[in-house]
Tab-separated table of C-alpha atoms in Angstrom:
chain	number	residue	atom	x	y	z
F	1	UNK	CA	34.960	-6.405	-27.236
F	2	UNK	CA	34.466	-3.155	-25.223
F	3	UNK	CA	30.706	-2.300	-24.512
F	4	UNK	CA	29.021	0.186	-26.228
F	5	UNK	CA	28.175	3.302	-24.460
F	6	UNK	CA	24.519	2.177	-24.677
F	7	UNK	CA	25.428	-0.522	-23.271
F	8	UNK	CA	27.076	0.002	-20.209
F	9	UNK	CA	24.509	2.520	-19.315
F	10	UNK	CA	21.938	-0.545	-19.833
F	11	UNK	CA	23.694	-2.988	-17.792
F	12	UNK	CA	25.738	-2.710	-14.458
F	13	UNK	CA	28.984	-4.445	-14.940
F	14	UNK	CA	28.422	-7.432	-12.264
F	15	UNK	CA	25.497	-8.613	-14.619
F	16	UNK	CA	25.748	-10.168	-18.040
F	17	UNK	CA	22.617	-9.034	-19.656
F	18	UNK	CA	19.591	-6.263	-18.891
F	19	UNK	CA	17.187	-9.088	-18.573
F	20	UNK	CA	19.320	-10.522	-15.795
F	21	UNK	CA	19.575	-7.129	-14.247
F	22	UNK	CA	16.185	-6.672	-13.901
F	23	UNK	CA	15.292	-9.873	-12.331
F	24	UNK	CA	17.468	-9.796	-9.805
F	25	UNK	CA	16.724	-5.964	-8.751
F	26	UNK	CA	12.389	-7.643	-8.631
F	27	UNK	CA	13.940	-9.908	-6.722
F	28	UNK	CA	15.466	-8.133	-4.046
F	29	UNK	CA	12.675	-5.612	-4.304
F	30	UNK	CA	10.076	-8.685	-3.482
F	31	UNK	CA	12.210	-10.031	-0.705
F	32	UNK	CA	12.456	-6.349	1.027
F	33	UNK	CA	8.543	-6.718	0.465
F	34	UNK	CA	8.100	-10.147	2.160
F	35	UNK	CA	9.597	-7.838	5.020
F	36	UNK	CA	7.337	-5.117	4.858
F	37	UNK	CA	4.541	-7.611	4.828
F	38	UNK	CA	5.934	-9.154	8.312
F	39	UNK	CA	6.006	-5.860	9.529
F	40	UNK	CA	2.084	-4.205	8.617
F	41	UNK	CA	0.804	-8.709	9.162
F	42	UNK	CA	2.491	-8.027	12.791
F	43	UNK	CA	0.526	-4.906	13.290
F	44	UNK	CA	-2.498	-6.174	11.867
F	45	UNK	CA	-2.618	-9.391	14.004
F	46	UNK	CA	-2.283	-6.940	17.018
F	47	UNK	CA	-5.118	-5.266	15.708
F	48	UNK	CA	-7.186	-8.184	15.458
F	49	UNK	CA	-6.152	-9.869	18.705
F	50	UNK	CA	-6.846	-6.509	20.480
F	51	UNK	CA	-10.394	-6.718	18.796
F	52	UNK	CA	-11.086	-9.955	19.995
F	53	UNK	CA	-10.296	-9.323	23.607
F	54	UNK	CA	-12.179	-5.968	23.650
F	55	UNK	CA	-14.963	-5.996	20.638
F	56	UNK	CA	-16.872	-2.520	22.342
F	57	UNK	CA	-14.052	-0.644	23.200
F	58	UNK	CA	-12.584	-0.829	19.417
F	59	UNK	CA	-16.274	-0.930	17.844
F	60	UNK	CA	-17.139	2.448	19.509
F	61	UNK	CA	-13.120	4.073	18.819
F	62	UNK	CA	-13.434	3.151	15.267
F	63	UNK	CA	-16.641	4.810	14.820
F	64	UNK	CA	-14.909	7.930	15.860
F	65	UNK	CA	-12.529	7.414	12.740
F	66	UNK	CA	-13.774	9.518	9.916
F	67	UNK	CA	-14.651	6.569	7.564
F	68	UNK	CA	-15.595	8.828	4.782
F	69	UNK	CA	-11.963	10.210	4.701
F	70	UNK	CA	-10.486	7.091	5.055
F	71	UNK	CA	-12.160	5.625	2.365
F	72	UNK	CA	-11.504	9.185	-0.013
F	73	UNK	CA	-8.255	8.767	0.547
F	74	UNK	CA	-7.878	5.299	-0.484
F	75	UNK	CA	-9.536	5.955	-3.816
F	76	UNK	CA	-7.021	8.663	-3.837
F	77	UNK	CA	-4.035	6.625	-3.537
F	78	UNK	CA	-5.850	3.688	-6.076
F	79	UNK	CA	-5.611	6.847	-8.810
F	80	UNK	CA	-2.210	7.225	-8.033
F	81	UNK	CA	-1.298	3.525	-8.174
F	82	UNK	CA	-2.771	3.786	-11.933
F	83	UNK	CA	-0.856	6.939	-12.722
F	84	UNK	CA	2.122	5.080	-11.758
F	85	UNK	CA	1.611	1.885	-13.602
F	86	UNK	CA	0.613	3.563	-16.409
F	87	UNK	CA	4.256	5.569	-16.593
F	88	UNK	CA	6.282	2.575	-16.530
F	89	UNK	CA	4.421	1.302	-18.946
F	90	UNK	CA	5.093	4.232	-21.170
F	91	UNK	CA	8.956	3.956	-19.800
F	92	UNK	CA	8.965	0.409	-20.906
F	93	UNK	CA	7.678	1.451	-24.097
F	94	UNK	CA	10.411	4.310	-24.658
F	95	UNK	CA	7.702	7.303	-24.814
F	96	UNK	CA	9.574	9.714	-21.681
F	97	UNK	CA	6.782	12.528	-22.204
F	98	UNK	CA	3.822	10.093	-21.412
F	99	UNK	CA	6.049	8.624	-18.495
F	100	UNK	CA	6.574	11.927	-17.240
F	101	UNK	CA	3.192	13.272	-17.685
F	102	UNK	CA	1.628	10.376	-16.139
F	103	UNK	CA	4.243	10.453	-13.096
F	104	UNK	CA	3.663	14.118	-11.949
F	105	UNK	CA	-0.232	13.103	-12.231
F	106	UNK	CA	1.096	10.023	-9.682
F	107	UNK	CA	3.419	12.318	-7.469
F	108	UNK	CA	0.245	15.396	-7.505
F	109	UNK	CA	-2.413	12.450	-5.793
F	110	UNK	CA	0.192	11.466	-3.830
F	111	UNK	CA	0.359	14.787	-2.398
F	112	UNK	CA	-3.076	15.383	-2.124
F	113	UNK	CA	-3.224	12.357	-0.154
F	114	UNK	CA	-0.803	13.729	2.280
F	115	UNK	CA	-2.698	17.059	2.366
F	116	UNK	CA	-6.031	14.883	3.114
F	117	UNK	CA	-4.644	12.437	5.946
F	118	UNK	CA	-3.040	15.768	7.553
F	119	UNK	CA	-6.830	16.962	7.629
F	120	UNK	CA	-7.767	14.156	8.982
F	121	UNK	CA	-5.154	14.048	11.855
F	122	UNK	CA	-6.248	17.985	12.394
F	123	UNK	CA	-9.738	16.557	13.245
F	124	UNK	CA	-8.127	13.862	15.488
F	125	UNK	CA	-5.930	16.150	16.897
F	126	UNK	CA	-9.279	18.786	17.495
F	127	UNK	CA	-11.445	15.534	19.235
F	128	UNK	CA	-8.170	14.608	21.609
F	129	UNK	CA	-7.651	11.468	20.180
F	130	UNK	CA	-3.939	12.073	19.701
F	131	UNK	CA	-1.850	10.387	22.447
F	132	UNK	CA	-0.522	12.740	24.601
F	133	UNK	CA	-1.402	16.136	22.996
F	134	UNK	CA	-4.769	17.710	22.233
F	135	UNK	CA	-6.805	20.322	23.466
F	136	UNK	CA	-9.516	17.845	24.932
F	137	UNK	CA	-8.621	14.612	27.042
F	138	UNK	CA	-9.333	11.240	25.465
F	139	UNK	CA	-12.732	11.097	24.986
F	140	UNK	CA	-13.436	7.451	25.050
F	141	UNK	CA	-13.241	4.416	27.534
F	142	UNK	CA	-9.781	3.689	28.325
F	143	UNK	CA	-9.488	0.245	26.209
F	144	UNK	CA	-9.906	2.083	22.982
F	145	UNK	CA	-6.575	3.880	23.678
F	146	UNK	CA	-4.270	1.289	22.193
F	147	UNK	CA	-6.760	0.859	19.514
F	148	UNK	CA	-6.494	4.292	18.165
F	149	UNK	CA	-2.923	4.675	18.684
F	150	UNK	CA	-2.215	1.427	16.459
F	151	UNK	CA	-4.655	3.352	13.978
F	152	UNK	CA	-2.159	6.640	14.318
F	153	UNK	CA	0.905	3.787	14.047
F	154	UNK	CA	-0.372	2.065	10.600
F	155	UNK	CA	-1.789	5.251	8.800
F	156	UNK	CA	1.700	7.546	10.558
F	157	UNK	CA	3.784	4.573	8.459
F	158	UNK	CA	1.814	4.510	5.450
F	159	UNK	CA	2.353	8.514	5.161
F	160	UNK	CA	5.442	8.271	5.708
F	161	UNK	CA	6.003	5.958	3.035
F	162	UNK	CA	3.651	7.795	0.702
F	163	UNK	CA	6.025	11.039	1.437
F	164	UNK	CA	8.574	8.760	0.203
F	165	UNK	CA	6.827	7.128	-3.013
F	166	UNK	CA	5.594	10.140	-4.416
F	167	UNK	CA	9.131	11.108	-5.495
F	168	UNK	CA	8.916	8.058	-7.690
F	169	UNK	CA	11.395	9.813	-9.819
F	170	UNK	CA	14.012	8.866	-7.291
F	171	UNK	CA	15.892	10.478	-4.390
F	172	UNK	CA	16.226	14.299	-5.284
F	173	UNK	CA	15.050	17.876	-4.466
F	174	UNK	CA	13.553	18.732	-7.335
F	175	UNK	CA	11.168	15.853	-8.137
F	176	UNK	CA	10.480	16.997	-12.041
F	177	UNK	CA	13.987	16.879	-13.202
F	178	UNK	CA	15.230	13.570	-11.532
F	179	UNK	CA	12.292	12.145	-13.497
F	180	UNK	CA	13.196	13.832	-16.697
F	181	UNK	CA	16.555	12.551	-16.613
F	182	UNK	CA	15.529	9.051	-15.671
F	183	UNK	CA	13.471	8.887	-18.561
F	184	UNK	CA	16.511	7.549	-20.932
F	185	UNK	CA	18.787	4.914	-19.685
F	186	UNK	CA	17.422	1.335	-18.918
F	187	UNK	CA	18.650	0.877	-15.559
F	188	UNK	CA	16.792	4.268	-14.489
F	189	UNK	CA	14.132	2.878	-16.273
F	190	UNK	CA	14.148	-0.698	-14.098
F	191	UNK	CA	15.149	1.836	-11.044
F	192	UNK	CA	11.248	3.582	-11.371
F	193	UNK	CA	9.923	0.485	-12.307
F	194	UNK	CA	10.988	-0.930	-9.040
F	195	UNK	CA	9.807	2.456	-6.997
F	196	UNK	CA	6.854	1.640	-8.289
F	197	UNK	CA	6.544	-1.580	-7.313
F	198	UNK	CA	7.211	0.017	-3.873
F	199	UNK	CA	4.691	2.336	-4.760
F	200	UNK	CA	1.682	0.129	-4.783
F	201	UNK	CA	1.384	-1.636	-1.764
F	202	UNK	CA	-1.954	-1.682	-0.941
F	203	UNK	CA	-3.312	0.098	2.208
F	204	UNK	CA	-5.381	-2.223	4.237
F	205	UNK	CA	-5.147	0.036	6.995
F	206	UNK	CA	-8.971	1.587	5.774
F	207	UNK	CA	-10.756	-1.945	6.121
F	208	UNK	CA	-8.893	-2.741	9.005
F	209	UNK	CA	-8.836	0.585	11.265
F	210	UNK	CA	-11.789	2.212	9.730
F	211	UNK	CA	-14.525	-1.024	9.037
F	212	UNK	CA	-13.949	-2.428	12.278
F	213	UNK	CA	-16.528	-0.963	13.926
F	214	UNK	CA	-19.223	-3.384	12.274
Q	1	UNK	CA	-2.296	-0.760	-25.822
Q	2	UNK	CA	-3.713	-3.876	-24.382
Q	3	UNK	CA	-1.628	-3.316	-20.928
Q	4	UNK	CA	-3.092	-0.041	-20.531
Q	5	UNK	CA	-6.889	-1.247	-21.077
Q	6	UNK	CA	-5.735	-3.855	-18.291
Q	7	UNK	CA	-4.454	-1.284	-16.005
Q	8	UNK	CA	-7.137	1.044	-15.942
Q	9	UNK	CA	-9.845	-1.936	-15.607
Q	10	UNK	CA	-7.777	-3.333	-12.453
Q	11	UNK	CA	-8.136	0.345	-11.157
Q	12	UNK	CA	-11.519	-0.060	-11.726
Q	13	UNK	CA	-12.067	-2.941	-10.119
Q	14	UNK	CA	-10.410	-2.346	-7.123
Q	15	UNK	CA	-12.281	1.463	-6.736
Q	16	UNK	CA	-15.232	-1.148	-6.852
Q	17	UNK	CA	-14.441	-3.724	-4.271
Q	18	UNK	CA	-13.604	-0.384	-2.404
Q	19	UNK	CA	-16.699	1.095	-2.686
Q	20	UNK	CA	-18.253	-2.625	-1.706
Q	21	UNK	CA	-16.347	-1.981	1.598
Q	22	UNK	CA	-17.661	1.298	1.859
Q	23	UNK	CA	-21.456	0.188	1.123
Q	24	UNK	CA	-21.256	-3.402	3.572
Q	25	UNK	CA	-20.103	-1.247	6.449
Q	26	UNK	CA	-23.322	0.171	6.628
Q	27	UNK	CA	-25.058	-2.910	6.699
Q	28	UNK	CA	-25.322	-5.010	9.908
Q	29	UNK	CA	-24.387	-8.502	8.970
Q	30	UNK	CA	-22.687	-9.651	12.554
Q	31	UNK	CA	-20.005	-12.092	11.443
Q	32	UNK	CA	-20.514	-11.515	8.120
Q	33	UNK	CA	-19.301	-8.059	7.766
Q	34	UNK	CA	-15.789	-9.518	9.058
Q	35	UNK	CA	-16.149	-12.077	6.600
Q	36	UNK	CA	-16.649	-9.964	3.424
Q	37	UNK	CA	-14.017	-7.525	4.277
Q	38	UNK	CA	-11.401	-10.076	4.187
Q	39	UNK	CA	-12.661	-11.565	1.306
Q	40	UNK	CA	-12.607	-8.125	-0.685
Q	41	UNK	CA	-9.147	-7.190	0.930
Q	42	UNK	CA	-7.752	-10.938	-0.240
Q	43	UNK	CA	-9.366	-10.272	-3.689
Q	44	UNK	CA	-7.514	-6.246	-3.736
Q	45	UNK	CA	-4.235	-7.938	-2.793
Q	46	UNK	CA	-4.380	-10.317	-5.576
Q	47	UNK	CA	-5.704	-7.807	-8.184
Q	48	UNK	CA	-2.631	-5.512	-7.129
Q	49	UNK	CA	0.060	-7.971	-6.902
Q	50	UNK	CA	-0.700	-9.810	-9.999
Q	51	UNK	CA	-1.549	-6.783	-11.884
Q	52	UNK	CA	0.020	-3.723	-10.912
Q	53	UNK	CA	3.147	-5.376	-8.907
Q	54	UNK	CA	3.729	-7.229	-12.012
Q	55	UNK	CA	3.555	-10.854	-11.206
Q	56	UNK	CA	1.687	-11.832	-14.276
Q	57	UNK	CA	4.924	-11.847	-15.878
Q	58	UNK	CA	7.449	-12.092	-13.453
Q	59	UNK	CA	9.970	-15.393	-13.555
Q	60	UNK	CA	8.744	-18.210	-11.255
Q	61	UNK	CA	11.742	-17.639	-9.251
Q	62	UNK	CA	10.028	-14.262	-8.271
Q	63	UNK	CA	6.833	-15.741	-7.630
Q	64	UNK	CA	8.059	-17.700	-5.444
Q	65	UNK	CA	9.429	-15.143	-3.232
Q	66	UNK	CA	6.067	-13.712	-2.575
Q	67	UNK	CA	4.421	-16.597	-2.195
Q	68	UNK	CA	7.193	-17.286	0.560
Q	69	UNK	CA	5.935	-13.708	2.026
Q	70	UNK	CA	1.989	-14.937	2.035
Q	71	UNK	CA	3.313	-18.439	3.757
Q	72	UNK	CA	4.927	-16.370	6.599
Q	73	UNK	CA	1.784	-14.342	7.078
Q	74	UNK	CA	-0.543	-16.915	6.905
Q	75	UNK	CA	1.871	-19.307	9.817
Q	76	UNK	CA	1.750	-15.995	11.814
Q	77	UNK	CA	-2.089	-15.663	11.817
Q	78	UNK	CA	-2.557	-19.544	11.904
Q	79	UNK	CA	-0.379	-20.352	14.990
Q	80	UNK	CA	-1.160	-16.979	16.617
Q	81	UNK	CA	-4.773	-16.843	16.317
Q	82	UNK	CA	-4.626	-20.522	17.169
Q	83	UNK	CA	-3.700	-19.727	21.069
Q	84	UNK	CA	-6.426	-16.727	20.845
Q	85	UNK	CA	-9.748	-18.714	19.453
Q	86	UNK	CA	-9.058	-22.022	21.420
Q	87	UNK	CA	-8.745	-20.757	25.001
């Protein structure tokens, strides 16, 4: 028998049911995960290895992190996490106003944790901590260099990601509609659940950059 | 409903632990402040993977994928720290 037309919008033909579907697309989202956490425990392990061999040089550069921004910033993206999980719950649960209300409240923090960490580089950029630009030279001892330029590494990737995941809607110009239209079909609606999965790994980079100090 | 009155009390939760981060950095406890920041960024990760990454209800076969992730990460700070504390 030929599928439906619901149907074959729910399913891709190479799968024999949604339920299918859907675990293999968590799958391969986890495994591209398991990645991404080889790639920030790499980073981290630098981090903490470079801590170890010089404890004053990255106490005193991540005092000169603006802690209070960092840790803003983190609430910031915690409210967008919940925005987020809270829309694909209302996808799951067919109801595409809440799911769209709820992701333009995730996409809006996501922004206005971009606008924040570009602040925050500003301020960076003002003290001549950047590496290689600045208006100032580098105002601490020398050691602290690679410290703060792993912090600019970690927290450049994790806004560059956020950029990314705050178009949870999926890859378009115009955020709003893509989002509107993914509202209907069950494979959009496993597509945002899965963007949102992307969406909420956690950033460690506050403990670890800005708590080091001690 | 009840998956919404989950969600928001995970949120919750975590902005605590965050502000717990916040409040122990500006207490002086040597050691211990390296200590209790792991421990609250082990406890965020498993709040938000559980939780919000839905592994509550994935399939086992899923589960086991990220636990393969968190075996990887913890060989990479076992052997590699290993060479670092010993010498």
């Amino acid at each position: 028998m030929a599928p439906s037309a619901a149907e074959h919008t729910a399913t891709a033909e190479q799968f024999a049911a949604p339920e299918q579907q859907r675990e293999a697309a968590f799958l391969g989202m986890w495994t591209f995960l398991a990645t991404e956490i080889m790639l920030f425990g790499g980073l981290f392990f630098g981090i903490a290895v470079y801590r170890w061999l010089h404890p004053d040089a990255v106490r005193e550069a991540s005092q000169h992190l603006y802690k209070s921004i960092g840790g803003i910033n983190t609430a910031v993206l915690l409210a967008s996490s919940l925005a987020v999980a809270l829309a694909v719950l209302s996808g799951r649960e067919g109801d595409r106003r809440s799911a769209v209300r709820n992701l333009l409240v995730g996409a809006g923090l996501g922004l206005a944790f971009l606008g924040i960490k570009a602040y925050e580089y500003y301020l960076d950029y003002s003290e001549g901590l950047m590496p290689g630009v600045g208006p100032k030279p580098f105002p601490l001892p020398p050691d602290s260099e690679l410290f703060i330029n792993a912090y600019f590494f970690a927290t450049g990737i994790h806004a560059a990601r956020a950029d990314r995941g705050w178009r949870a809607g999926g890859p378009c110009p115009t955020p709003g509609d893509r989002i509107a239209a993914a509202g209907s079909a069950h494979r959009d609606r496993d597509r945002r659940a899965l963007l949102a999965l992307r969406r909420h790994r956690l950033d460690f980079s506050f403990p670890v950059l800005y708590l080091v100090g001690g | 409903m009840g998956d919404r009155r989950t969600f928001v009390l995970v949120d919750l939760a975590l902005l605590a632990l965050l502000a717990a981060t916040y409040g122990i950095s500006y207490l002086h406890l040597g050691v211990g402040n390296a200590v209790l920041n792991i421990g609250i960024a082990v406890a965020k990760a498993g709040l938000v993977v559980w939780f919000f990454m839905h592994l509550r209800t994935a399939v086992p076969l899923v589960r086991l994928f990220a636990g393969a992730a968190l075996l990887w990460l913890v060989i990479l700070f076992a052997l590699g720290l290993n060479d670092w504390l010993t010498r």
